Tab-separated table of C-alpha atoms in Angstrom:
chain	number	residue	atom	x	y	z
M	61	MET	CA	68.122	-24.310	-6.918
M	62	ARG	CA	65.207	-25.882	-8.790
M	63	ARG	CA	66.519	-29.326	-7.951
M	64	ASP	CA	66.753	-28.375	-4.262
M	65	ARG	CA	63.138	-27.199	-4.246
M	66	TRP	CA	61.924	-30.302	-6.071
M	67	THR	CA	63.798	-32.639	-3.715
M	68	GLY	CA	62.421	-30.890	-0.640
M	69	ARG	CA	58.867	-30.945	-1.987
M	70	TRP	CA	59.020	-34.639	-2.870
M	71	ALA	CA	60.460	-35.497	0.573
M	72	ARG	CA	57.418	-33.825	2.159
M	73	ARG	CA	54.904	-35.441	-0.209
M	74	GLU	CA	56.373	-38.888	-0.739
M	75	ILE	CA	54.462	-40.698	2.007
M	76	PRO	CA	51.073	-39.039	1.237
M	77	VAL	CA	51.459	-39.796	-2.485
M	78	ILE	CA	52.464	-43.443	-2.029
M	79	GLY	CA	49.778	-43.889	0.631
M	80	SER	CA	47.138	-42.476	-1.699
M	81	VAL	CA	48.179	-44.852	-4.479
M	82	ALA	CA	48.053	-47.783	-2.047
M	83	LEU	CA	44.512	-46.824	-1.002
M	84	LEU	CA	43.563	-46.544	-4.674
M	85	VAL	CA	44.886	-50.081	-5.220
M	86	LEU	CA	42.740	-51.386	-2.366
M	87	GLY	CA	39.671	-49.571	-3.671
M	88	LEU	CA	40.100	-50.827	-7.225
M	89	GLY	CA	40.950	-54.295	-5.939
M	90	VAL	CA	37.825	-54.589	-3.815
M	91	LEU	CA	35.703	-53.292	-6.714
M	92	GLY	CA	37.304	-55.693	-9.175
M	93	TRP	CA	36.946	-58.745	-6.944
M	94	TRP	CA	33.339	-57.820	-6.217
M	95	GLN	CA	32.613	-57.656	-9.957
M	96	GLN	CA	34.236	-61.051	-10.494
M	97	ASP	CA	32.764	-62.694	-7.407
M	98	PRO	CA	29.581	-60.921	-6.253
M	99	ALA	CA	28.884	-63.668	-3.720
M	100	GLY	CA	32.101	-63.060	-1.771
M	101	SER	CA	32.207	-61.003	1.424
M	102	PHE	CA	33.833	-57.582	1.754
M	103	LEU	CA	36.596	-58.965	3.996
M	104	ASP	CA	37.379	-61.668	1.442
M	105	HIS	CA	37.662	-59.052	-1.299
M	106	LEU	CA	39.834	-56.834	0.931
M	107	TYR	CA	42.158	-59.702	1.826
M	108	ARG	CA	42.583	-60.715	-1.798
M	109	SER	CA	43.253	-57.055	-2.676
M	110	LEU	CA	46.027	-56.901	-0.056
M	111	GLN	CA	47.600	-59.950	-1.672
M	112	LEU	CA	48.116	-57.907	-4.827
M	113	PHE	CA	50.989	-56.063	-3.092
M	114	THR	CA	52.851	-59.387	-2.862
M	115	VAL	CA	52.464	-59.749	-6.641
M	116	SER	CA	50.068	-62.589	-5.992
M	117	TYR	CA	47.053	-63.074	-8.237
M	118	GLU	CA	45.005	-66.202	-8.810
M	119	GLY	CA	42.536	-66.065	-11.624
M	120	THR	CA	42.192	-65.367	-15.317
M	121	ASP	CA	40.781	-62.580	-17.431
M	122	PRO	CA	40.505	-59.918	-14.689
M	123	VAL	CA	38.059	-57.029	-15.064
M	124	TRP	CA	39.574	-53.601	-15.707
M	125	PRO	CA	39.513	-52.330	-12.061
M	126	LEU	CA	41.321	-55.453	-10.929
M	127	GLN	CA	43.757	-55.236	-13.822
M	128	ALA	CA	44.568	-51.609	-12.914
M	129	ALA	CA	44.958	-52.541	-9.249
M	130	ARG	CA	47.378	-55.339	-10.147
M	131	PHE	CA	49.722	-53.046	-12.052
M	132	LEU	CA	49.516	-50.235	-9.499
M	133	ALA	CA	50.256	-52.714	-6.693
M	134	VAL	CA	53.333	-53.961	-8.535
M	135	GLY	CA	54.471	-50.350	-8.971
M	136	VAL	CA	54.016	-49.549	-5.262
M	137	ALA	CA	55.807	-52.724	-4.170
M	138	PHE	CA	58.669	-52.124	-6.603
M	139	TYR	CA	59.053	-48.491	-5.469
M	140	ALA	CA	59.080	-49.523	-1.798
M	141	VAL	CA	61.790	-52.152	-2.349
M	142	LEU	CA	63.826	-49.767	-4.497
M	143	ARG	CA	63.464	-47.032	-1.877
M	144	VAL	CA	64.762	-49.307	0.895
M	145	ILE	CA	67.701	-50.529	-1.186
M	146	THR	CA	68.571	-46.979	-2.247
M	147	ALA	CA	68.391	-45.686	1.328
M	148	VAL	CA	70.635	-48.468	2.659
M	149	LEU	CA	73.201	-48.149	-0.113
M	150	SER	CA	73.140	-44.354	-0.017
M	151	SER	CA	73.744	-44.214	3.743
M	152	GLN	CA	76.619	-46.699	3.502
M	153	ILE	CA	78.250	-44.870	0.591
M	154	THR	CA	77.804	-41.511	2.361
M	155	LEU	CA	79.397	-42.887	5.528
M	156	TYR	CA	82.277	-44.407	3.564
M	157	LEU	CA	83.021	-41.105	1.802
M	158	ALA	CA	82.718	-39.112	5.048
M	159	THR	CA	85.284	-41.340	6.779
M	160	ARG	CA	87.726	-40.816	3.892
M	161	ASP	CA	87.482	-37.018	3.925
M	162	LYS	CA	90.387	-34.838	5.050
M	163	GLY	CA	90.318	-31.186	6.069
M	164	HIS	CA	86.514	-31.202	6.095
M	165	SER	CA	83.893	-29.656	8.371
M	166	VAL	CA	81.626	-31.707	10.618
M	167	LEU	CA	78.501	-30.339	12.301
M	168	VAL	CA	77.062	-32.444	15.115
M	169	GLY	CA	73.552	-32.064	16.534
M	170	THR	CA	70.070	-30.985	15.558
M	171	GLY	CA	69.993	-27.412	16.859
M	172	PRO	CA	68.055	-24.726	14.959
M	173	GLU	CA	71.193	-23.306	13.291
M	174	ILE	CA	72.493	-26.596	11.950
M	175	ARG	CA	71.083	-26.272	8.428
M	176	GLY	CA	72.079	-22.613	7.980
M	177	LEU	CA	75.602	-23.249	9.278
M	178	ALA	CA	76.073	-26.233	6.971
M	179	GLN	CA	74.827	-24.283	3.956
M	180	GLY	CA	77.009	-21.280	4.802
M	181	ILE	CA	80.159	-23.391	5.165
M	182	ARG	CA	79.342	-25.267	1.953
M	183	ARG	CA	78.946	-22.005	0.032
M	184	GLY	CA	82.231	-20.719	1.432
M	185	ALA	CA	83.999	-23.946	0.419
M	186	SER	CA	86.941	-22.965	2.645
M	187	HIS	CA	86.877	-26.142	4.718
M	188	GLY	CA	86.477	-28.882	2.112
M	189	SER	CA	83.384	-31.031	2.182
M	190	VAL	CA	80.675	-30.698	4.844
M	191	SER	CA	79.033	-33.470	6.870
M	192	VAL	CA	76.119	-33.163	9.297
M	193	VAL	CA	75.744	-35.803	12.012
M	194	GLY	CA	72.258	-35.836	13.532
M	195	ASP	CA	68.717	-37.118	13.188
M	196	LEU	CA	67.312	-34.358	10.995
M	197	ALA	CA	63.786	-34.188	9.610
M	198	ASP	CA	63.412	-35.913	6.242
M	199	ASP	CA	62.767	-32.727	4.261
M	200	GLU	CA	65.666	-30.931	5.938
M	201	ALA	CA	68.016	-33.845	5.237
M	202	ALA	CA	66.844	-33.978	1.608
M	203	GLN	CA	67.553	-30.264	1.117
M	204	LEU	CA	71.068	-30.592	2.516
M	205	THR	CA	71.771	-33.723	0.473
M	206	ALA	CA	70.674	-31.916	-2.697
M	207	GLN	CA	73.305	-29.257	-1.905
M	208	ARG	CA	76.035	-31.909	-1.675
M	209	ILE	CA	76.153	-31.859	2.097
M	210	ARG	CA	76.503	-35.312	3.632
M	211	VAL	CA	73.859	-36.152	6.231
M	212	LEU	CA	74.633	-39.007	8.633
M	213	SER	CA	72.386	-40.387	11.368
M	214	GLY	CA	72.430	-43.263	13.819
M	215	LEU	CA	76.240	-43.463	13.952
M	216	GLY	CA	77.992	-45.574	16.528
M	217	GLU	CA	81.041	-44.379	18.441
M	218	ARG	CA	83.485	-46.029	16.044
M	219	GLU	CA	81.767	-44.618	12.959
M	220	LEU	CA	81.614	-41.122	14.450
M	221	ASP	CA	85.319	-41.268	15.290
M	222	GLY	CA	86.018	-42.132	11.658
M	223	VAL	CA	84.066	-39.127	10.414
M	224	LEU	CA	85.815	-36.786	12.876
M	225	ARG	CA	89.328	-38.158	12.564
M	226	ASP	CA	90.784	-35.819	9.915
M	227	ALA	CA	88.286	-32.941	10.204
M	228	SER	CA	89.614	-29.388	10.308
M	229	ARG	CA	86.490	-27.908	11.923
M	230	VAL	CA	83.880	-29.406	14.259
M	231	ILE	CA	80.791	-27.468	15.340
M	232	VAL	CA	78.421	-28.850	17.973
M	233	VAL	CA	74.878	-27.459	17.974
M	234	GLY	CA	72.416	-29.206	20.293
M	235	ASP	CA	68.768	-28.425	20.962
M	236	SER	CA	69.696	-27.410	24.526
M	237	ASP	CA	72.874	-26.651	26.435
M	238	ASP	CA	72.716	-30.018	28.214
M	239	GLU	CA	72.424	-31.784	24.861
M	240	THR	CA	75.290	-29.723	23.411
M	241	VAL	CA	77.615	-30.620	26.295
M	242	ARG	CA	76.656	-34.290	25.986
M	243	LEU	CA	77.397	-34.287	22.251
M	244	LEU	CA	80.683	-32.450	22.792
M	245	SER	CA	81.891	-35.094	25.232
M	246	GLY	CA	81.397	-37.668	22.485
M	247	VAL	CA	83.383	-35.778	19.840
M	248	MET	CA	86.280	-34.537	22.000
M	249	PRO	CA	88.542	-37.646	21.814
M	250	ALA	CA	88.508	-37.968	18.004
M	251	SER	CA	88.654	-34.246	17.155
M	252	SER	CA	91.685	-33.075	19.111
M	253	SER	CA	93.349	-31.606	16.002
M	254	ALA	CA	90.258	-29.740	14.756
M	255	ASP	CA	88.968	-26.256	15.533
M	256	ARG	CA	86.041	-27.029	17.850
M	257	THR	CA	83.099	-24.715	18.473
M	258	VAL	CA	79.962	-25.129	20.567
M	259	VAL	CA	76.791	-23.049	20.263
M	260	LEU	CA	75.167	-22.433	23.668
M	261	ASP	CA	71.975	-20.776	24.863
M	262	SER	CA	73.152	-19.393	28.186
M	263	PRO	CA	75.347	-16.246	28.150
M	264	ASP	CA	76.600	-17.127	31.649
M	265	LEU	CA	77.676	-20.612	30.585
M	266	THR	CA	79.346	-19.164	27.501
M	267	ARG	CA	81.345	-16.703	29.615
M	268	GLU	CA	82.417	-19.505	31.948
M	269	TRP	CA	83.546	-21.537	28.961
M	270	LEU	CA	85.525	-18.671	27.434
M	271	GLN	CA	87.374	-18.183	30.736
M	272	ARG	CA	88.835	-21.670	30.310
M	273	PRO	CA	90.692	-21.545	26.976
M	274	ALA	CA	92.705	-24.624	27.947
M	275	SER	CA	89.749	-26.788	26.925
M	276	GLY	CA	90.517	-26.019	23.275
M	277	VAL	CA	86.839	-25.382	22.548
M	278	HIS	CA	85.479	-22.022	21.435
M	279	ALA	CA	82.009	-21.182	22.757
M	280	VAL	CA	79.467	-19.013	20.937
M	281	CYS	CA	76.300	-17.791	22.633
M	282	ARG	CA	73.195	-18.197	20.502
M	283	SER	CA	71.246	-15.364	22.124
M	284	THR	CA	74.237	-12.993	21.958
M	285	GLN	CA	74.781	-13.596	18.248
M	286	VAL	CA	71.081	-13.154	17.470
M	287	ALA	CA	70.958	-9.971	19.569
M	288	LEU	CA	74.030	-8.487	17.861
M	289	GLU	CA	72.697	-9.278	14.401
M	290	THR	CA	69.294	-7.824	15.295
M	291	LEU	CA	70.838	-4.567	16.528
M	292	ARG	CA	73.073	-4.389	13.468
M	293	THR	CA	70.130	-4.603	11.070
M	294	SER	CA	67.838	-2.499	13.245
M	295	PRO	CA	69.974	-0.117	15.367
M	296	PRO	CA	68.320	1.398	18.466
M	297	TYR	CA	70.036	4.762	18.012
M	298	PRO	CA	70.238	5.688	14.305
M	299	ALA	CA	72.927	8.300	13.756
M	300	GLU	CA	70.736	10.674	11.736
M	301	HIS	CA	67.782	10.851	14.164
M	302	VAL	CA	66.967	11.603	17.771
M	303	VAL	CA	64.762	8.766	19.017
M	304	PRO	CA	63.035	7.845	22.264
M	305	PRO	CA	64.558	5.124	24.452
M	306	PRO	CA	64.086	1.727	22.804
M	307	LEU	CA	61.468	-0.734	24.028
M	308	VAL	CA	62.216	-4.458	24.434
M	309	ILE	CA	59.291	-6.862	24.842
M	310	GLY	CA	59.999	-10.370	26.122
M	311	ASP	CA	60.982	-12.408	29.144
M	312	ASP	CA	63.635	-14.900	28.094
M	313	LEU	CA	67.405	-15.039	27.508
M	314	LEU	CA	67.210	-13.391	24.107
M	315	ALA	CA	65.234	-10.398	25.364
M	316	THR	CA	67.664	-9.956	28.252
M	317	GLU	CA	70.652	-10.149	25.913
M	318	LEU	CA	69.094	-7.543	23.619
M	319	VAL	CA	68.827	-5.151	26.569
M	320	ARG	CA	72.379	-5.886	27.689
M	321	ARG	CA	73.811	-5.241	24.230
M	322	ILE	CA	71.854	-2.005	23.793
M	323	LEU	CA	73.128	-0.687	27.120
M	324	VAL	CA	76.727	-1.796	26.601
M	325	ALA	CA	76.850	-0.266	23.106
M	326	GLY	CA	75.284	2.953	24.391
M	327	TRP	CA	77.811	3.414	27.195
M	328	ARG	CA	80.664	2.596	24.814
M	329	ASP	CA	79.491	5.339	22.449
M	330	GLY	CA	79.438	7.910	25.244
M	331	ARG	CA	75.667	7.980	25.733
M	332	ARG	CA	73.665	7.563	28.908
M	333	PRO	CA	71.245	5.033	27.475
M	334	ALA	CA	67.956	4.013	28.965
M	335	VAL	CA	65.907	1.040	27.840
M	336	HIS	CA	62.235	0.435	28.489
M	337	CYS	CA	61.496	-3.226	29.138
M	338	LEU	CA	58.160	-4.985	29.129
M	339	SER	CA	57.953	-8.461	30.612
M	340	VAL	CA	55.724	-10.785	32.600
M	341	GLY	CA	58.163	-11.046	35.523
M	342	PRO	CA	61.304	-9.335	36.887
M	343	THR	CA	63.509	-11.021	34.282
M	344	PHE	CA	65.510	-8.026	33.103
M	345	ALA	CA	66.359	-6.403	36.415
M	346	SER	CA	67.451	-9.646	38.100
M	347	ALA	CA	69.534	-10.794	35.124
M	348	LEU	CA	71.328	-7.462	34.587
M	349	ARG	CA	71.850	-6.494	38.223
M	350	GLY	CA	75.125	-8.411	38.373
M	351	ASP	CA	76.463	-6.423	35.405
M	352	GLY	CA	75.694	-3.087	37.051
M	353	LEU	CA	73.267	-2.215	34.249
M	354	ASP	CA	69.930	-2.448	36.038
M	355	HIS	CA	69.968	1.273	36.959
M	356	SER	CA	69.456	2.127	33.274
M	357	LEU	CA	66.315	0.027	32.959
M	358	ARG	CA	62.723	1.208	32.955
M	359	VAL	CA	60.909	-2.050	33.631
M	360	SER	CA	57.153	-2.513	33.352
M	361	GLU	CA	55.691	-5.835	34.438
M	362	GLU	CA	52.433	-7.045	32.959
M	363	PRO	CA	50.331	-10.082	33.883
M	364	CYS	CA	50.436	-11.061	30.209
M	365	LEU	CA	51.946	-9.580	27.058
M	366	THR	CA	48.842	-9.186	24.939
M	367	PRO	CA	48.882	-6.866	21.898
M	368	ALA	CA	46.631	-4.332	23.634
M	369	ARG	CA	48.768	-4.168	26.789
M	370	VAL	CA	52.001	-3.845	24.818
M	371	ALA	CA	50.570	-1.107	22.597
M	372	ALA	CA	49.391	0.820	25.671
M	373	ALA	CA	52.815	0.509	27.304
M	374	ALA	CA	54.501	1.766	24.126
M	375	GLN	CA	52.177	4.754	24.076
M	376	ARG	CA	53.186	5.567	27.666
M	377	VAL	CA	56.857	5.475	26.636
M	378	MET	CA	56.183	8.004	23.890
M	379	GLU	CA	54.157	10.238	26.211
M	380	GLY	CA	57.089	10.341	28.657
M	381	TRP	CA	59.628	11.322	25.995
M	382	THR	CA	60.323	14.923	25.012
M	383	PRO	CA	61.395	15.312	21.365
M	384	PRO	CA	64.139	17.864	20.564
M	385	PRO	CA	63.145	21.487	19.880
M	386	ALA	CA	62.619	22.533	16.311
M	387	GLY	CA	65.916	22.999	14.506
M	388	LYS	CA	67.860	20.958	17.092
M	389	GLY	CA	67.794	17.689	15.222
M	390	ARG	CA	65.408	15.369	13.475
M	391	SER	CA	63.342	13.094	15.660
M	392	SER	CA	62.039	9.701	14.706
M	393	GLY	CA	59.679	7.099	16.062
M	394	LEU	CA	60.102	4.450	18.717
M	395	ARG	CA	62.438	1.494	18.122
M	396	ALA	CA	60.833	-1.660	19.522
M	397	TYR	CA	62.145	-5.226	19.720
M	398	VAL	CA	59.734	-8.129	20.148
M	399	ALA	CA	61.415	-11.301	21.443
M	400	LEU	CA	58.635	-13.600	22.604
M	401	ALA	CA	58.974	-17.366	22.715
M	402	GLN	CA	56.360	-17.997	19.999
M	403	GLY	CA	56.248	-16.315	16.622
M	404	SER	CA	52.474	-16.614	16.710
M	405	ASP	CA	52.514	-14.313	19.764
M	406	SER	CA	55.145	-11.931	18.388
M	407	LEU	CA	53.460	-10.946	15.120
M	408	PRO	CA	50.155	-9.745	16.671
M	409	VAL	CA	52.142	-7.708	19.212
M	410	ALA	CA	54.218	-6.135	16.435
M	411	ARG	CA	51.136	-5.279	14.382
M	412	ALA	CA	49.515	-3.664	17.418
M	413	LEU	CA	52.603	-1.509	17.953
M	414	LEU	CA	52.590	-0.374	14.340
M	415	ARG	CA	48.900	0.526	14.480
M	416	GLU	CA	49.312	2.466	17.723
M	417	LEU	CA	52.525	4.271	16.696
M	418	PRO	CA	52.644	5.000	12.953
M	419	ASP	CA	56.281	6.212	13.119
M	420	ALA	CA	57.581	3.190	15.037
M	421	ARG	CA	60.122	0.681	13.717
M	422	VAL	CA	59.654	-2.837	15.058
M	423	ALA	CA	62.101	-5.750	14.956
M	424	VAL	CA	60.562	-9.177	15.531
M	425	ILE	CA	62.806	-12.137	16.360
M	426	VAL	CA	61.271	-15.479	15.344
M	427	ALA	CA	62.733	-18.926	14.788
M	428	ASP	CA	61.833	-19.178	11.070
M	429	ALA	CA	61.762	-15.670	9.669
M	430	GLU	CA	61.187	-16.820	6.091
M	431	HIS	CA	57.971	-18.571	7.127
M	432	TRP	CA	56.570	-15.327	8.496
M	433	THR	CA	57.574	-13.033	5.629
M	434	THR	CA	54.224	-13.326	3.866
M	435	SER	CA	52.404	-12.386	7.087
M	436	LEU	CA	53.847	-8.882	7.387
M	437	GLY	CA	51.235	-7.244	5.160
M	438	SER	CA	51.347	-3.498	4.541
M	439	HIS	CA	53.680	-2.948	7.531
M	440	GLU	CA	56.537	-4.844	5.920
M	441	ASP	CA	58.686	-1.743	5.442
M	442	ARG	CA	58.570	-0.948	9.169
M	443	LEU	CA	58.676	-4.490	10.564
């Protein structure tokens, strides 16, 4: 774990560190040449300082700034050459090993789940080695490499076929559904014997895909999986309490899928669920009308989902709910789900809800939950 953290940190800081040393070389070089040749111009001193990176020095008995610049320049040049050689050799060796694997897992694409999926499969170790094919960010690639996950980028069709040839599992995760379908078309010919899975955004496209099992590709809906996991960790109807109808804030596929899953689960459990929805447009009603679920919605449209407007809408939900009589069950606060496109918008909305309704429980869905953990403050136990 320490090695993983160190590798990721160095990948993020490598260019700034080497760049700073290079600037230090130029500064010391200009100073040293000026001390040795005060009559020379600044551009002459700068040009001669740049020559130090080519291990070129003409003169004798250099002053100490120039001497330091010479050695630092040699170090920077040597590191740069070594880095290039290492990168070329490492990529070739990684590709060679990946094409010799059998019964391994291959993940293709650069979707948001790619790193977590690769790490989860690697920890499970049930499908041999793991390779990721995609142009990942340098720090992300370094973290995966440190965990013995092969990262391959810039592969041609022949090289990709070699990596896929004897794989037992292939997962395609693009940044968008169009990208996912394009990537899948490239892996289909060489992965006919593997279990193939695609991760899609659209629930409708996922359902269409699942109705055609002859394709041999299993489809998983990203928003459905996130919604199910959210409701598992933060259930809208806790068994031990009587609660008001849940409130869902958002206007995209994920928010709509949250509402759908709450309603479907409620009807399956014998309830007559109702869900309050807060959005900018008529997203929920139009999306759920075809499923016959729109009659259970209580939709409020707002010109914008600011913290103040959302908090006021949540207060109206509570004012319209009648808690059970004393002795007829324990009541609890509102369950709210914030699924806005930007985490920077979601957290202020969640904080406003917690300030307005002290008994509320709020689930916030953001792309990088670990990055927001330190921002939860004193409301962490309810958020």
